[in-house]
Structures are given as C-alpha cells and as structure tokens.
Coordinates of C-alpha atoms in Angstrom, one line a residue:
X1 CA 29.8 -17.4 -59.6
X2 CA 26.5 -17.8 -60.7
X3 CA 24.8 -15.2 -59.1
X4 CA 23.1 -11.9 -60.7
X5 CA 24.1 -10.0 -57.9
X6 CA 27.7 -9.8 -56.9
X7 CA 29.5 -9.8 -53.3
X8 CA 32.8 -9.2 -53.6
X9 CA 35.2 -7.2 -50.9
X10 CA 36.6 -8.4 -47.6
X11 CA 34.1 -9.1 -44.7
X12 CA 35.2 -9.4 -40.7
X13 CA 32.8 -10.7 -38.3
X14 CA 32.9 -9.7 -34.9
X15 CA 32.7 -11.5 -31.6
X16 CA 32.9 -12.0 -28.2
X17 CA 32.2 -15.2 -28.1
X18 CA 31.1 -17.6 -31.4
X19 CA 31.1 -21.3 -30.5
X20 CA 32.5 -24.3 -33.1
X21 CA 29.2 -25.0 -34.5
X22 CA 27.9 -20.6 -34.8
X23 CA 31.0 -20.2 -36.3
X24 CA 30.6 -23.5 -39.1
X25 CA 26.7 -21.7 -40.2
X26 CA 28.4 -18.3 -40.9
X27 CA 31.2 -19.8 -42.8
X28 CA 28.0 -22.0 -45.0
X29 CA 26.3 -19.2 -45.4
X30 CA 29.1 -17.1 -47.1
X31 CA 30.2 -20.1 -49.3
X32 CA 26.7 -20.8 -50.6
X33 CA 27.3 -17.2 -52.3
X34 CA 30.4 -17.9 -53.4
X35 CA 32.1 -15.2 -50.3
X36 CA 35.2 -16.3 -49.5
X37 CA 36.8 -13.2 -49.0
X38 CA 35.4 -13.4 -44.2
X39 CA 37.4 -13.9 -41.2
X40 CA 35.6 -14.0 -38.0
X41 CA 37.8 -12.2 -34.4
X42 CA 36.7 -13.4 -31.4
X43 CA 37.9 -13.6 -28.3
X44 CA 39.5 -16.8 -26.6
X45 CA 40.3 -16.4 -22.6
X46 CA 43.2 -13.5 -23.2
X47 CA 43.6 -14.2 -26.7
X48 CA 42.3 -13.3 -29.9
X49 CA 41.3 -15.5 -32.2
X50 CA 41.5 -14.8 -36.0
X51 CA 39.6 -18.6 -38.0
X52 CA 38.6 -18.6 -41.4
X53 CA 37.8 -21.5 -43.6
X54 CA 39.8 -23.5 -46.5
X55 CA 37.2 -25.0 -49.3
X56 CA 39.8 -27.2 -50.2
X57 CA 41.8 -27.9 -47.9
X58 CA 44.2 -31.0 -47.3
X59 CA 41.6 -32.7 -45.4
X60 CA 37.8 -32.0 -46.9
X61 CA 37.1 -30.6 -50.3
X62 CA 34.3 -27.9 -50.4
X63 CA 35.0 -28.0 -46.3
X64 CA 33.5 -25.3 -43.9
X65 CA 35.1 -26.1 -40.9
X66 CA 36.9 -22.7 -38.8
X67 CA 40.6 -22.4 -38.8
X68 CA 42.7 -20.9 -37.2
X69 CA 44.5 -18.2 -38.4
X70 CA 46.5 -16.2 -35.8
X71 CA 46.2 -16.1 -32.2
X72 CA 47.3 -12.5 -30.8
X73 CA 47.9 -11.9 -26.8
X74 CA 47.9 -9.1 -27.1
X75 CA 46.8 -7.4 -30.8
X76 CA 47.9 -3.9 -30.3
X77 CA 51.5 -5.5 -30.9
X78 CA 51.0 -8.7 -33.0
X79 CA 51.5 -9.4 -36.3
X80 CA 49.5 -10.9 -38.7
X81 CA 51.5 -12.6 -41.9
X82 CA 47.7 -12.4 -44.2
X83 CA 44.2 -12.0 -42.7
X84 CA 43.0 -13.3 -45.8
X85 CA 45.6 -15.9 -47.1
X86 CA 45.1 -17.5 -50.2
X87 CA 42.6 -20.2 -51.0
X88 CA 42.2 -21.1 -54.1
X89 CA 46.2 -21.8 -55.0
X90 CA 46.0 -25.5 -54.5
X91 CA 42.7 -27.0 -54.5
X92 CA 44.9 -30.3 -52.9
X93 CA 43.3 -33.1 -55.6
X94 CA 39.6 -32.2 -55.0
X95 CA 37.2 -33.1 -58.1
X96 CA 36.3 -29.8 -59.6
X97 CA 33.4 -29.9 -62.3
X98 CA 34.1 -29.0 -65.4
X99 CA 31.2 -29.2 -68.6
X100 CA 31.8 -29.4 -72.0
X101 CA 30.3 -30.1 -76.2
X102 CA 31.8 -30.6 -79.3
X103 CA 32.5 -27.1 -80.5
X104 CA 35.4 -25.7 -83.4
X105 CA 37.9 -26.2 -79.8
X106 CA 37.6 -30.1 -79.0
X107 CA 36.4 -32.5 -81.3
X108 CA 37.2 -37.0 -80.7
X109 CA 40.3 -38.3 -81.4
X110 CA 40.7 -41.9 -80.7
X111 CA 37.8 -42.4 -78.8
X112 CA 39.9 -38.6 -76.9
X113 CA 38.6 -35.4 -76.3
X114 CA 41.1 -33.2 -78.1
X115 CA 41.3 -29.9 -78.7
X116 CA 42.3 -26.3 -77.3
X117 CA 40.4 -25.8 -74.9
X118 CA 41.4 -29.6 -73.9
X119 CA 44.8 -28.8 -72.8
X120 CA 43.9 -25.5 -70.7
X121 CA 41.4 -27.8 -68.6
X122 CA 44.4 -30.3 -68.9
X123 CA 47.1 -27.3 -68.1
X124 CA 44.3 -25.7 -64.9
X125 CA 43.8 -28.9 -63.4
X126 CA 48.0 -29.7 -62.8
X127 CA 49.0 -26.4 -62.1
X128 CA 45.8 -25.9 -59.2
X129 CA 46.4 -29.1 -58.1
X130 CA 42.8 -30.9 -59.1
X131 CA 40.6 -33.5 -59.8
X132 CA 39.1 -33.1 -63.2
X133 CA 35.4 -34.4 -63.4
X134 CA 34.8 -33.6 -67.0
X135 CA 31.1 -33.7 -67.8
X136 CA 31.2 -34.2 -71.3
X137 CA 27.9 -33.5 -72.9
X138 CA 26.5 -35.2 -76.7
X139 CA 22.7 -33.7 -76.9
X140 CA 22.0 -30.8 -78.8
X141 CA 22.9 -27.4 -77.8
X142 CA 24.4 -28.7 -74.9
X143 CA 26.4 -24.8 -74.7
X144 CA 22.8 -24.2 -73.2
X145 CA 20.3 -21.2 -73.8
X146 CA 19.0 -18.4 -71.7
X147 CA 15.5 -17.1 -72.5
X148 CA 13.4 -14.0 -72.0
X149 CA 11.1 -15.9 -69.6
X150 CA 14.1 -17.3 -67.1
X151 CA 14.3 -20.6 -68.8
X152 CA 18.0 -22.3 -68.6
X153 CA 19.3 -24.8 -70.8
X154 CA 22.1 -27.1 -71.1
X155 CA 25.3 -26.3 -70.0
X156 CA 24.4 -22.7 -68.2
X157 CA 21.2 -24.9 -66.3
X158 CA 24.2 -27.0 -64.9
X159 CA 25.3 -24.3 -63.7
X160 CA 22.8 -22.4 -62.2
X161 CA 22.4 -25.5 -60.3
X162 CA 25.3 -25.8 -59.1
X163 CA 26.5 -29.5 -60.7
X164 CA 29.3 -28.6 -62.3
X165 CA 31.7 -25.7 -61.9
X166 CA 32.9 -23.9 -65.4
X167 CA 31.7 -24.7 -68.7
X168 CA 33.5 -24.4 -71.0
X169 CA 33.3 -24.2 -75.4
X170 CA 34.0 -21.1 -77.2
X171 CA 31.4 -19.0 -75.5
X172 CA 30.7 -15.2 -76.7
X173 CA 29.9 -12.5 -73.7
X174 CA 26.6 -11.9 -74.0
X175 CA 23.7 -9.8 -71.5
X176 CA 21.8 -12.3 -70.4
X177 CA 25.2 -14.2 -69.9
X178 CA 26.7 -11.6 -67.3
X179 CA 24.1 -11.5 -65.7
X180 CA 23.7 -15.0 -64.3
X181 CA 27.9 -16.0 -64.1
X182 CA 31.2 -14.4 -64.3
X183 CA 33.3 -15.1 -67.0
X184 CA 37.1 -16.0 -67.7
X185 CA 39.5 -13.7 -69.5
X186 CA 39.6 -13.5 -73.6
X187 CA 41.4 -16.1 -74.8
X188 CA 40.5 -16.0 -78.0
X189 CA 38.8 -13.2 -81.3
X190 CA 37.0 -13.5 -83.7
X191 CA 36.7 -11.7 -86.5
X192 CA 32.8 -10.4 -86.8
X193 CA 31.8 -9.2 -90.9
X194 CA 28.5 -6.8 -92.2
X195 CA 27.8 -7.6 -95.7
X196 CA 25.3 -4.0 -96.3
X197 CA 23.8 -3.7 -100.2
X198 CA 25.8 -2.3 -102.8
X199 CA 25.2 1.7 -102.8
X200 CA 22.8 1.9 -99.4
X201 CA 23.3 4.8 -97.4
X202 CA 23.9 4.5 -94.1
X203 CA 23.2 7.1 -91.7
X204 CA 25.5 7.4 -88.3
X205 CA 24.1 5.9 -85.7
X206 CA 24.0 2.4 -88.4
X207 CA 27.5 2.9 -89.3

C-alpha cells in the first residue's frame, strides 16, 4: 500500500438489511484504503447472507460490486468454506501498472528492456495472471525522492498519486520510504564498506 497508516486485519460488518448500493459504497470506502479482508453479514428473508467484493473478478477489474459468498439457512449448523477468500492469487488478466527505470538490474538490449528485475516482473505477471503495463521512466531522478517538506518525486510520487501499482528498481529500505509505502521481501543484498583514517580511535558507539 502507499499509506503511512496500516489498516490490517479482518473486518466483519453486520446489517439487518443493506441495499446493493449501500454495500457497494461500503466496499468502495474500504478499497480506497487497500482494505480487502472485509465481509458484510446481512439478513435476507429467512437466510443469513455473507457478501464481499472481488477486486479482480473475471468480469470487471478493480470491482467493488458486492458478491455473495455464502447463504446460510441455519447459521448455527451451516459451514462456510472460506469467510475471507483469497483475492490476489489470480488477477484474471487485469492490467497492473508497474513503474521502473534504468538501474543496475534493468538495461536495454536491442531496444528491449532486459535484466533481473524485468525477469521478476514477467514471472509475477505469468504466475498471478495479470496483464503487465510497464511504465518505463527515463527522466533524471526517476527512482524518486522524499523530502522533509513533504515533496515527493519520481516513481514514489506515482505510487502516492495511485498512477502505478508498484515500483521496482534496486531500492534500499529506508524509514522515509517505509512511511508512505510497503516494501517487498528482500531479494538482493549489497555489501557496505566503511573506510576510516588509519589509527583514528573510535568510541564504542561509532564502532
């Protein structure tokens, strides 16, 4: 996500009666904050119905339409296969925009982008079944900066403005970046070497 506050967990909302438009509006508000583990439990005549939304459904991408996942005639004895179904194991060929730029892991070969990160992106697209919309930035400072006055540039700004879903390109994990977006698992390590003048004494804190 691209928010400094983390909204994690499982959310269950109970309604005696909720129209389709009301349920859709509720799901819209949750999805705006990247909250997707949410269901609405409502009463429909003699049944208890459980709805959720599937953002990458087979019909509509970024869908917030209410989808019935269970109808219980007797909630005390009925069983539910999954109250919170997986929603991101198959994107059903929906377009996903990923922003990148020239780096040590991305380079041009015969007018085509190649490199470790490109291979990773293509593998993700194949595995999760999404259509890759590659946003390749060529301007200076494309990787992005986060300034103390709140100014954000480059790929970071595209994330904050929701013009892209992910940015990839040899990023280091830093506090200011962690404040505005989530990071993936580490998939590369780099060596850092400190050089100090010969025979200079260092206190324990500097060591």
